[in-house]
PDB file of C-alpha atoms in Angstrom:
ATOM      1  CA  MET R 112       0.000   0.000   0.000  1.00 91.00           C
ATOM      2  CA  LYS R 113       1.187   3.489  -0.928  1.00 97.00           C
ATOM      3  CA  ARG R 114      -0.162   6.675   0.640  1.00 98.00           C
ATOM      4  CA  ILE R 115      -0.094  10.395  -0.039  1.00 98.00           C
ATOM      5  CA  VAL R 116      -1.355  12.748   2.651  1.00 98.00           C
ATOM      6  CA  LEU R 117      -2.773  16.075   1.467  1.00 98.00           C
ATOM      7  CA  LEU R 118      -2.781  18.693   4.218  1.00 98.00           C
ATOM      8  CA  ARG R 119      -4.142  22.195   4.048  1.00 98.00           C
ATOM      9  CA  HIS R 120      -2.211  24.644   6.224  1.00 98.00           C
ATOM     10  CA  GLY R 121      -3.463  25.597   9.693  1.00 97.00           C
ATOM     11  CA  GLU R 122      -5.700  28.607  10.245  1.00 96.00           C
ATOM     12  CA  SER R 123      -4.060  31.812   9.017  1.00 97.00           C
ATOM     13  CA  ILE R 124      -4.647  35.368  10.156  1.00 97.00           C
ATOM     14  CA  TRP R 125      -6.784  36.065   7.101  1.00 96.00           C
ATOM     15  CA  ASN R 126      -8.694  32.800   7.546  1.00 95.00           C
ATOM     16  CA  LYS R 127      -9.631  34.076  10.987  1.00 94.00           C
ATOM     17  CA  GLU R 128     -10.567  37.483   9.573  1.00 96.00           C
ATOM     18  CA  ASN R 129     -12.514  35.765   6.745  1.00 95.00           C
ATOM     19  CA  ARG R 130     -10.531  37.508   3.999  1.00 95.00           C
ATOM     20  CA  PHE R 131      -9.652  36.295   0.514  1.00 96.00           C
ATOM     21  CA  THR R 132      -5.972  35.421   0.831  1.00 97.00           C
ATOM     22  CA  GLY R 133      -4.688  33.846  -2.374  1.00 97.00           C
ATOM     23  CA  TRP R 134      -0.969  34.516  -2.828  1.00 98.00           C
ATOM     24  CA  THR R 135      -0.828  37.049   0.023  1.00 97.00           C
ATOM     25  CA  ASP R 136       1.738  35.714   2.490  1.00 97.00           C
ATOM     26  CA  VAL R 137       0.140  35.763   5.928  1.00 97.00           C
ATOM     27  CA  GLU R 138       1.104  34.101   9.210  1.00 97.00           C
ATOM     28  CA  LEU R 139      -0.624  31.286  11.063  1.00 98.00           C
ATOM     29  CA  THR R 140      -2.775  32.243  14.042  1.00 98.00           C
ATOM     30  CA  PRO R 141      -2.134  30.655  17.450  1.00 98.00           C
ATOM     31  CA  ARG R 142      -5.048  28.374  16.642  1.00 97.00           C
ATOM     32  CA  GLY R 143      -3.444  27.521  13.308  1.00 97.00           C
ATOM     33  CA  ILE R 144      -0.238  26.551  15.087  1.00 98.00           C
ATOM     34  CA  GLU R 145      -2.229  24.300  17.418  1.00 98.00           C
ATOM     35  CA  GLU R 146      -4.015  22.762  14.423  1.00 97.00           C
ATOM     36  CA  ALA R 147      -0.688  21.994  12.756  1.00 98.00           C
ATOM     37  CA  ASP R 148       0.618  20.383  15.945  1.00 98.00           C
ATOM     38  CA  ARG R 149      -2.533  18.267  16.280  1.00 97.00           C
ATOM     39  CA  ALA R 150      -2.222  17.169  12.658  1.00 98.00           C
ATOM     40  CA  GLY R 151       1.330  16.026  13.326  1.00 98.00           C
ATOM     41  CA  GLU R 152       0.254  14.144  16.425  1.00 98.00           C
ATOM     42  CA  LEU R 153      -2.594  12.450  14.546  1.00 97.00           C
ATOM     43  CA  LEU R 154      -0.261  11.375  11.753  1.00 98.00           C
ATOM     44  CA  ARG R 155       2.169  10.000  14.335  1.00 98.00           C
ATOM     45  CA  GLU R 156      -0.640   8.043  15.997  1.00 97.00           C
ATOM     46  CA  GLU R 157      -1.586   6.674  12.574  1.00 97.00           C
ATOM     47  CA  GLY R 158       1.972   5.454  12.089  1.00 97.00           C
ATOM     48  CA  PHE R 159       2.975   7.583   9.101  1.00 98.00           C
ATOM     49  CA  VAL R 160       6.637   7.635   8.106  1.00 98.00           C
ATOM     50  CA  PHE R 161       7.142   9.932   5.139  1.00 98.00           C
ATOM     51  CA  GLY R 162       9.863   9.585   2.536  1.00 98.00           C
ATOM     52  CA  LYS R 163       9.527  13.131   1.209  1.00 98.00           C
ATOM     53  CA  ALA R 164       7.387  16.236   1.677  1.00 98.00           C
ATOM     54  CA  TYR R 165       6.220  19.058  -0.575  1.00 98.00           C
ATOM     55  CA  ALA R 166       4.987  22.559   0.223  1.00 98.00           C
ATOM     56  CA  SER R 167       4.056  25.791  -1.501  1.00 98.00           C
ATOM     57  CA  TYR R 168       6.152  28.954  -1.303  1.00 98.00           C
ATOM     58  CA  LEU R 169       3.687  30.540   1.153  1.00 98.00           C
ATOM     59  CA  LYS R 170       4.723  30.587   4.793  1.00 98.00           C
ATOM     60  CA  ARG R 171       1.391  29.413   6.180  1.00 98.00           C
ATOM     61  CA  ALA R 172       2.035  26.107   4.392  1.00 98.00           C
ATOM     62  CA  VAL R 173       5.771  26.028   5.132  1.00 98.00           C
ATOM     63  CA  HIS R 174       5.270  26.699   8.840  1.00 98.00           C
ATOM     64  CA  THR R 175       2.522  24.069   9.012  1.00 98.00           C
ATOM     65  CA  LEU R 176       4.832  21.527   7.410  1.00 98.00           C
ATOM     66  CA  ASP R 177       7.656  22.415   9.810  1.00 98.00           C
ATOM     67  CA  ARG R 178       5.451  21.848  12.840  1.00 98.00           C
ATOM     68  CA  VAL R 179       4.008  18.596  11.501  1.00 98.00           C
ATOM     69  CA  LEU R 180       7.458  17.162  10.835  1.00 98.00           C
ATOM     70  CA  ARG R 181       8.628  18.252  14.281  1.00 98.00           C
ATOM     71  CA  ARG R 182       5.736  16.418  15.923  1.00 98.00           C
ATOM     72  CA  LEU R 183       6.519  13.372  13.832  1.00 98.00           C
ATOM     73  CA  GLY R 184      10.236  13.544  14.603  1.00 98.00           C
ATOM     74  CA  GLN R 185      10.862  13.502  10.855  1.00 98.00           C
ATOM     75  CA  GLU R 186      12.501  16.892  10.331  1.00 97.00           C
ATOM     76  CA  TRP R 187      15.296  15.143   8.419  1.00 97.00           C
ATOM     77  CA  ILE R 188      13.263  14.055   5.399  1.00 98.00           C
ATOM     78  CA  PRO R 189      13.792  15.932   2.103  1.00 98.00           C
ATOM     79  CA  VAL R 190      11.379  18.794   1.467  1.00 98.00           C
ATOM     80  CA  GLU R 191      10.649  20.384  -1.916  1.00 98.00           C
ATOM     81  CA  LYS R 192       8.946  23.773  -2.140  1.00 98.00           C
ATOM     82  CA  THR R 193       7.283  25.113  -5.265  1.00 98.00           C
ATOM     83  CA  TRP R 194       5.110  28.010  -6.347  1.00 98.00           C
ATOM     84  CA  ARG R 195       3.030  25.506  -8.294  1.00 98.00           C
ATOM     85  CA  LEU R 196       1.368  24.429  -5.020  1.00 98.00           C
ATOM     86  CA  ASN R 197       0.434  27.996  -4.069  1.00 98.00           C
ATOM     87  CA  GLU R 198      -3.179  28.842  -3.337  1.00 98.00           C
ATOM     88  CA  LYS R 199      -5.443  29.956  -6.176  1.00 98.00           C
ATOM     89  CA  HIS R 200      -4.710  33.602  -6.947  1.00 98.00           C
ATOM     90  CA  TYR R 201      -7.782  35.633  -6.008  1.00 98.00           C
ATOM     91  CA  GLY R 202      -6.804  38.711  -8.000  1.00 97.00           C
ATOM     92  CA  ALA R 203      -8.434  41.969  -6.931  1.00 96.00           C
ATOM     93  CA  LEU R 204     -10.424  40.120  -4.228  1.00 97.00           C
ATOM     94  CA  GLN R 205      -7.305  39.507  -2.145  1.00 96.00           C
ATOM     95  CA  GLY R 206      -7.675  41.179   1.227  1.00 95.00           C
ATOM     96  CA  LEU R 207     -11.450  41.673   0.976  1.00 95.00           C
ATOM     97  CA  ASP R 208     -13.818  40.307   3.614  1.00 96.00           C
ATOM     98  CA  LYS R 209     -15.729  37.338   2.168  1.00 93.00           C
ATOM     99  CA  SER R 210     -18.996  38.068   3.982  1.00 93.00           C
ATOM    100  CA  GLU R 211     -18.946  41.736   3.013  1.00 95.00           C
ATOM    101  CA  THR R 212     -18.188  40.748  -0.579  1.00 95.00           C
ATOM    102  CA  ALA R 213     -21.128  38.322  -0.514  1.00 93.00           C
ATOM    103  CA  ALA R 214     -23.394  41.060   0.799  1.00 93.00           C
ATOM    104  CA  ARG R 215     -22.307  43.327  -2.059  1.00 93.00           C
ATOM    105  CA  TYR R 216     -22.215  40.910  -4.990  1.00 94.00           C
ATOM    106  CA  GLY R 217     -24.444  38.067  -3.785  1.00 94.00           C
ATOM    107  CA  GLU R 218     -23.579  34.678  -2.336  1.00 92.00           C
ATOM    108  CA  ALA R 219     -23.932  32.945  -5.711  1.00 93.00           C
ATOM    109  CA  GLN R 220     -21.254  35.156  -7.241  1.00 95.00           C
ATOM    110  CA  VAL R 221     -18.903  34.634  -4.287  1.00 93.00           C
ATOM    111  CA  LEU R 222     -19.502  30.878  -4.474  1.00 91.00           C
ATOM    112  CA  ALA R 223     -18.530  30.987  -8.142  1.00 94.00           C
ATOM    113  CA  TRP R 224     -15.350  32.926  -7.351  1.00 94.00           C
ATOM    114  CA  ARG R 225     -14.447  30.599  -4.483  1.00 93.00           C
ATOM    115  CA  ARG R 226     -15.509  27.151  -5.660  1.00 90.00           C
ATOM    116  CA  SER R 227     -16.417  26.981  -9.353  1.00 93.00           C
ATOM    117  CA  TYR R 228     -13.996  25.498 -11.856  1.00 95.00           C
ATOM    118  CA  ASP R 229     -14.020  28.210 -14.519  1.00 96.00           C
ATOM    119  CA  THR R 230     -14.792  31.569 -12.880  1.00 96.00           C
ATOM    120  CA  ALA R 231     -11.878  33.862 -11.973  1.00 96.00           C
ATOM    121  CA  PRO R 232     -12.134  37.139 -10.042  1.00 96.00           C
ATOM    122  CA  ALA R 233     -11.084  40.432 -11.615  1.00 96.00           C
ATOM    123  CA  PRO R 234      -7.287  40.491 -12.079  1.00 97.00           C
ATOM    124  CA  LEU R 235      -4.745  42.703 -10.364  1.00 97.00           C
ATOM    125  CA  GLU R 236      -3.453  45.556 -12.488  1.00 96.00           C
ATOM    126  CA  ALA R 237       0.035  44.974 -13.859  1.00 92.00           C
ATOM    127  CA  ASP R 238       1.450  47.783 -11.703  1.00 95.00           C
ATOM    128  CA  ASP R 239      -0.312  46.656  -8.516  1.00 96.00           C
ATOM    129  CA  PRO R 240       2.392  46.113  -5.851  1.00 95.00           C
ATOM    130  CA  ARG R 241       0.593  42.889  -4.873  1.00 94.00           C
ATOM    131  CA  HIS R 242       1.330  41.388  -8.297  1.00 97.00           C
ATOM    132  CA  PRO R 243       3.654  38.378  -7.899  1.00 97.00           C
ATOM    133  CA  ARG R 244       6.053  39.769 -10.507  1.00 96.00           C
ATOM    134  CA  PHE R 245       7.278  42.168  -7.807  1.00 97.00           C
ATOM    135  CA  ASP R 246       7.949  39.371  -5.297  1.00 97.00           C
ATOM    136  CA  PRO R 247      11.577  38.134  -5.276  1.00 96.00           C
ATOM    137  CA  ARG R 248      10.569  34.552  -4.503  1.00 96.00           C
ATOM    138  CA  TYR R 249       9.108  34.316  -8.030  1.00 98.00           C
ATOM    139  CA  ALA R 250      12.074  35.900  -9.803  1.00 97.00           C
ATOM    140  CA  ALA R 251      12.993  32.602 -11.471  1.00 96.00           C
ATOM    141  CA  VAL R 252       9.442  31.989 -12.726  1.00 97.00           C
ATOM    142  CA  PRO R 253       8.824  33.163 -16.307  1.00 96.00           C
ATOM    143  CA  PRO R 254       6.649  36.297 -16.013  1.00 94.00           C
ATOM    144  CA  VAL R 255       4.084  34.864 -18.432  1.00 95.00           C
ATOM    145  CA  LEU R 256       3.345  32.124 -15.885  1.00 97.00           C
ATOM    146  CA  LEU R 257       2.719  34.478 -12.967  1.00 97.00           C
ATOM    147  CA  PRO R 258      -1.022  35.000 -12.477  1.00 98.00           C
ATOM    148  CA  ALA R 259      -2.885  38.227 -11.767  1.00 98.00           C
ATOM    149  CA  THR R 260      -5.979  36.121 -11.027  1.00 98.00           C
ATOM    150  CA  GLU R 261      -6.988  32.480 -11.394  1.00 98.00           C
ATOM    151  CA  SER R 262      -9.966  30.197 -11.697  1.00 97.00           C
ATOM    152  CA  LEU R 263      -9.618  26.675 -10.319  1.00 97.00           C
ATOM    153  CA  ARG R 264      -8.972  25.557 -13.900  1.00 97.00           C
ATOM    154  CA  ASP R 265      -6.030  27.976 -14.046  1.00 98.00           C
ATOM    155  CA  THR R 266      -4.768  26.694 -10.704  1.00 98.00           C
ATOM    156  CA  ALA R 267      -4.986  23.116 -11.952  1.00 98.00           C
ATOM    157  CA  ALA R 268      -2.994  24.087 -15.048  1.00 98.00           C
ATOM    158  CA  ARG R 269       0.051  24.624 -12.807  1.00 98.00           C
ATOM    159  CA  THR R 270      -0.583  22.102 -10.014  1.00 98.00           C
ATOM    160  CA  ILE R 271      -1.505  19.016 -12.036  1.00 98.00           C
ATOM    161  CA  PRO R 272       1.622  18.907 -14.234  1.00 98.00           C
ATOM    162  CA  TYR R 273       3.704  19.164 -11.054  1.00 98.00           C
ATOM    163  CA  TRP R 274       1.632  16.468  -9.365  1.00 98.00           C
ATOM    164  CA  SER R 275       1.785  14.164 -12.375  1.00 98.00           C
ATOM    165  CA  SER R 276       5.467  14.579 -13.222  1.00 98.00           C
ATOM    166  CA  ILE R 277       7.077  15.203  -9.811  1.00 98.00           C
ATOM    167  CA  VAL R 278       4.963  14.133  -6.833  1.00 98.00           C
ATOM    168  CA  PHE R 279       3.061  11.073  -8.008  1.00 97.00           C
ATOM    169  CA  PRO R 280       6.025   9.282  -9.651  1.00 96.00           C
ATOM    170  CA  GLU R 281       7.980   9.707  -6.396  1.00 97.00           C
ATOM    171  CA  LEU R 282       5.482   7.357  -4.760  1.00 96.00           C
ATOM    172  CA  MET R 283       7.219   4.508  -6.568  1.00 94.00           C
ATOM    173  CA  HIS R 284      10.217   5.080  -4.284  1.00 95.00           C
ATOM    174  CA  HIS R 285       8.447   5.653  -0.941  1.00 97.00           C
ATOM    175  CA  ASP R 286       5.555   4.242   1.042  1.00 97.00           C
ATOM    176  CA  ALA R 287       4.203   7.672   2.005  1.00 98.00           C
ATOM    177  CA  LEU R 288       4.501  11.280   0.841  1.00 98.00           C
ATOM    178  CA  LEU R 289       3.207  14.497   2.434  1.00 98.00           C
ATOM    179  CA  VAL R 290       1.879  17.490   0.480  1.00 98.00           C
ATOM    180  CA  VAL R 291       1.149  20.650   2.494  1.00 98.00           C
ATOM    181  CA  ALA R 292      -0.591  23.317   0.476  1.00 98.00           C
ATOM    182  CA  HIS R 293      -3.887  25.216   0.269  1.00 98.00           C
ATOM    183  CA  GLY R 294      -7.602  24.702  -0.072  1.00 96.00           C
ATOM    184  CA  ASN R 295      -7.791  25.267  -3.811  1.00 97.00           C
ATOM    185  CA  SER R 296      -4.462  23.860  -4.947  1.00 98.00           C
ATOM    186  CA  LEU R 297      -5.408  20.688  -3.062  1.00 98.00           C
ATOM    187  CA  ARG R 298      -8.941  20.735  -4.510  1.00 97.00           C
ATOM    188  CA  SER R 299      -7.418  20.722  -7.992  1.00 98.00           C
ATOM    189  CA  ILE R 300      -5.377  17.634  -7.082  1.00 98.00           C
ATOM    190  CA  VAL R 301      -8.383  15.833  -5.568  1.00 98.00           C
ATOM    191  CA  LYS R 302     -10.410  16.616  -8.685  1.00 97.00           C
ATOM    192  CA  GLU R 303      -7.710  15.017 -10.821  1.00 97.00           C
ATOM    193  CA  VAL R 304      -7.161  11.945  -8.633  1.00 97.00           C
ATOM    194  CA  LYS R 305     -10.858  11.192  -8.073  1.00 97.00           C
ATOM    195  CA  GLU R 306     -11.915  12.290 -11.565  1.00 97.00           C
ATOM    196  CA  LEU R 307     -14.544  14.671 -10.213  1.00 96.00           C
ATOM    197  CA  SER R 308     -16.659  16.680 -12.623  1.00 96.00           C
ATOM    198  CA  ASP R 309     -16.604  20.477 -12.791  1.00 95.00           C
ATOM    199  CA  SER R 310     -19.918  20.558 -10.909  1.00 94.00           C
ATOM    200  CA  GLU R 311     -18.870  18.023  -8.268  1.00 95.00           C
ATOM    201  CA  ILE R 312     -15.797  20.026  -7.290  1.00 95.00           C
ATOM    202  CA  VAL R 313     -17.981  22.981  -6.262  1.00 92.00           C
ATOM    203  CA  GLY R 314     -19.105  21.093  -3.161  1.00 91.00           C
ATOM    204  CA  LEU R 315     -15.620  20.090  -1.991  1.00 93.00           C
ATOM    205  CA  ASN R 316     -14.388  22.096   0.997  1.00 93.00           C
ATOM    206  CA  ILE R 317     -11.111  21.117   2.669  1.00 95.00           C
ATOM    207  CA  PRO R 318     -10.725  22.010   6.376  1.00 96.00           C
ATOM    208  CA  THR R 319      -7.528  23.551   7.708  1.00 96.00           C
ATOM    209  CA  ALA R 320      -4.894  21.118   9.018  1.00 96.00           C
ATOM    210  CA  ALA R 321      -7.058  18.012   8.595  1.00 97.00           C
ATOM    211  CA  PRO R 322      -4.936  15.246   7.020  1.00 98.00           C
ATOM    212  CA  TYR R 323      -6.604  13.775   3.926  1.00 98.00           C
ATOM    213  CA  VAL R 324      -5.213  10.367   3.035  1.00 98.00           C
ATOM    214  CA  LEU R 325      -5.076   8.943  -0.483  1.00 98.00           C
ATOM    215  CA  GLU R 326      -4.285   5.200  -0.530  1.00 98.00           C
ATOM    216  CA  PHE R 327      -2.999   3.483  -3.668  1.00 97.00           C
ATOM    217  CA  ASP R 328      -2.247  -0.118  -4.507  1.00 95.00           C
ATOM    218  CA  ASP R 329       1.169  -1.223  -5.796  1.00 90.00           C
ATOM    219  CA  ARG R 330       0.127  -0.246  -9.324  1.00 92.00           C
ATOM    220  CA  LEU R 331      -0.688   3.248  -8.021  1.00 93.00           C
ATOM    221  CA  ARG R 332      -4.421   2.917  -8.469  1.00 96.00           C
ATOM    222  CA  LEU R 333      -6.528   4.811  -5.933  1.00 97.00           C
ATOM    223  CA  VAL R 334      -8.251   2.356  -3.599  1.00 97.00           C
ATOM    224  CA  ARG R 335      -9.342   4.550  -0.686  1.00 97.00           C
ATOM    225  CA  ASP R 336      -9.462   8.159   0.469  1.00 97.00           C
ATOM    226  CA  TYR R 337     -10.367   9.351   3.957  1.00 97.00           C
ATOM    227  CA  TYR R 338      -9.796  11.771   6.808  1.00 97.00           C
ATOM    228  CA  PRO R 339      -8.444  10.017   9.915  1.00 95.00           C
ATOM    229  CA  GLY R 340     -10.031  11.210  13.144  1.00 87.00           C
ATOM    230  CA  ASP R 341     -13.574  12.090  14.178  1.00 88.00           C
ATOM    231  CA  PRO R 342     -15.807  12.195  11.044  1.00 90.00           C
ATOM    232  CA  ASP R 343     -18.349  14.482  12.707  1.00 92.00           C
ATOM    233  CA  GLU R 344     -15.638  16.991  13.570  1.00 92.00           C
ATOM    234  CA  ILE R 345     -14.278  16.890  10.020  1.00 91.00           C
ATOM    235  CA  ALA R 346     -17.774  17.422   8.589  1.00 91.00           C
ATOM    236  CA  ALA R 347     -18.353  20.392  10.893  1.00 92.00           C
ATOM    237  CA  ARG R 348     -15.029  21.945   9.938  1.00 90.00           C
ATOM    238  CA  ALA R 349     -15.741  21.488   6.224  1.00 90.00           C
ATOM    239  CA  ALA R 350     -19.169  23.106   6.698  1.00 89.00           C
ATOM    240  CA  ALA R 351     -17.505  26.045   8.423  1.00 87.00           C
ATOM    241  CA  VAL R 352     -15.235  26.512   5.396  1.00 87.00           C
ATOM    242  CA  ALA R 353     -18.266  26.501   3.098  1.00 82.00           C
ATOM    243  CA  ALA R 354     -20.026  29.103   5.271  1.00 85.00           C
ATOM    244  CA  GLN R 355     -17.194  31.622   4.922  1.00 84.00           C
ATOM    245  CA  GLY R 356     -18.648  32.828   1.643  1.00 75.00           C
ATOM    246  CA  LYS R 357     -22.074  33.695   3.070  1.00 80.00           C
ATOM    247  CA  ALA R 358     -23.230  37.215   3.826  1.00 80.00           C
ATOM    248  CA  ALA R 359     -23.804  38.186   7.441  1.00 70.00           C
ATOM    249  CA  PRO R 360     -27.510  37.961   8.424  1.00 65.00           C
ATOM    250  CA  GLY R 361     -29.386  41.082   7.402  1.00 59.00           C
ATOM    251  CA  THR R 362     -26.763  42.209   4.859  1.00 57.00           C
ATOM    252  CA  GLU R 363     -27.718  40.016   1.911  1.00 57.00           C
ATOM    253  CA  ARG R 364     -28.037  41.711  -1.478  1.00 51.00           C
ATOM    254  CA  ASN R 365     -31.679  42.076  -2.544  1.00 46.00           C
ATOM    255  CA  ASP R 366     -32.031  41.216  -6.223  1.00 44.00           C
ATOM    256  CA  ALA R 367     -35.800  41.531  -6.222  1.00 34.00           C
TER     257      ALA R 367
END
């Protein structure tokens, strides 16, 4: 049996503030640190020994990975970081409050921006200081590949080639791999692995710091996927993620 664990980072400051984050590099909250530690403890209890780990360039994922490996006592394993595992770029929405945005534009529009496969928010202007072309960590990335906004399809266009050519083949050499990334970059991978339709992916919400296990047979065929731990807790945490895009009561847009 071969296993890959997909892990969304722990709660970040902008998760707590219910803001669109995207490629904005924000810290974990104290709760997010605790979530990362608990994820590491759960993986240790489940007996995971990883051969290699992968993370995005964003520190909320990197710091989550560091804490998980520390809890596992596996700080020594090789780690590869890549921009291709970054969160979906939310363009001009980055920094905006999700509930306030839902009140202004409607929950259906925010759901499309957050969870649909093809809908991208308005892009950043080329001279916007938030554009990744101004960030030194992306200096080696061809400028044409750096997004000003992304749909989930766009996100998948960079994550899936990396998954297919780098991560997945590595499973031939190890019993377990760990991928620490973000809600949407991981959703794009799950869509690929489970062959979900564009409509099915809308309903997939990945909780922070909840290990999601993909099990494969020796021919690398998916045989099982699951969250270890309390299923009711996982369901509640996924529902909370889904609710982030709803307007606060009494502020909903009236389209009548």
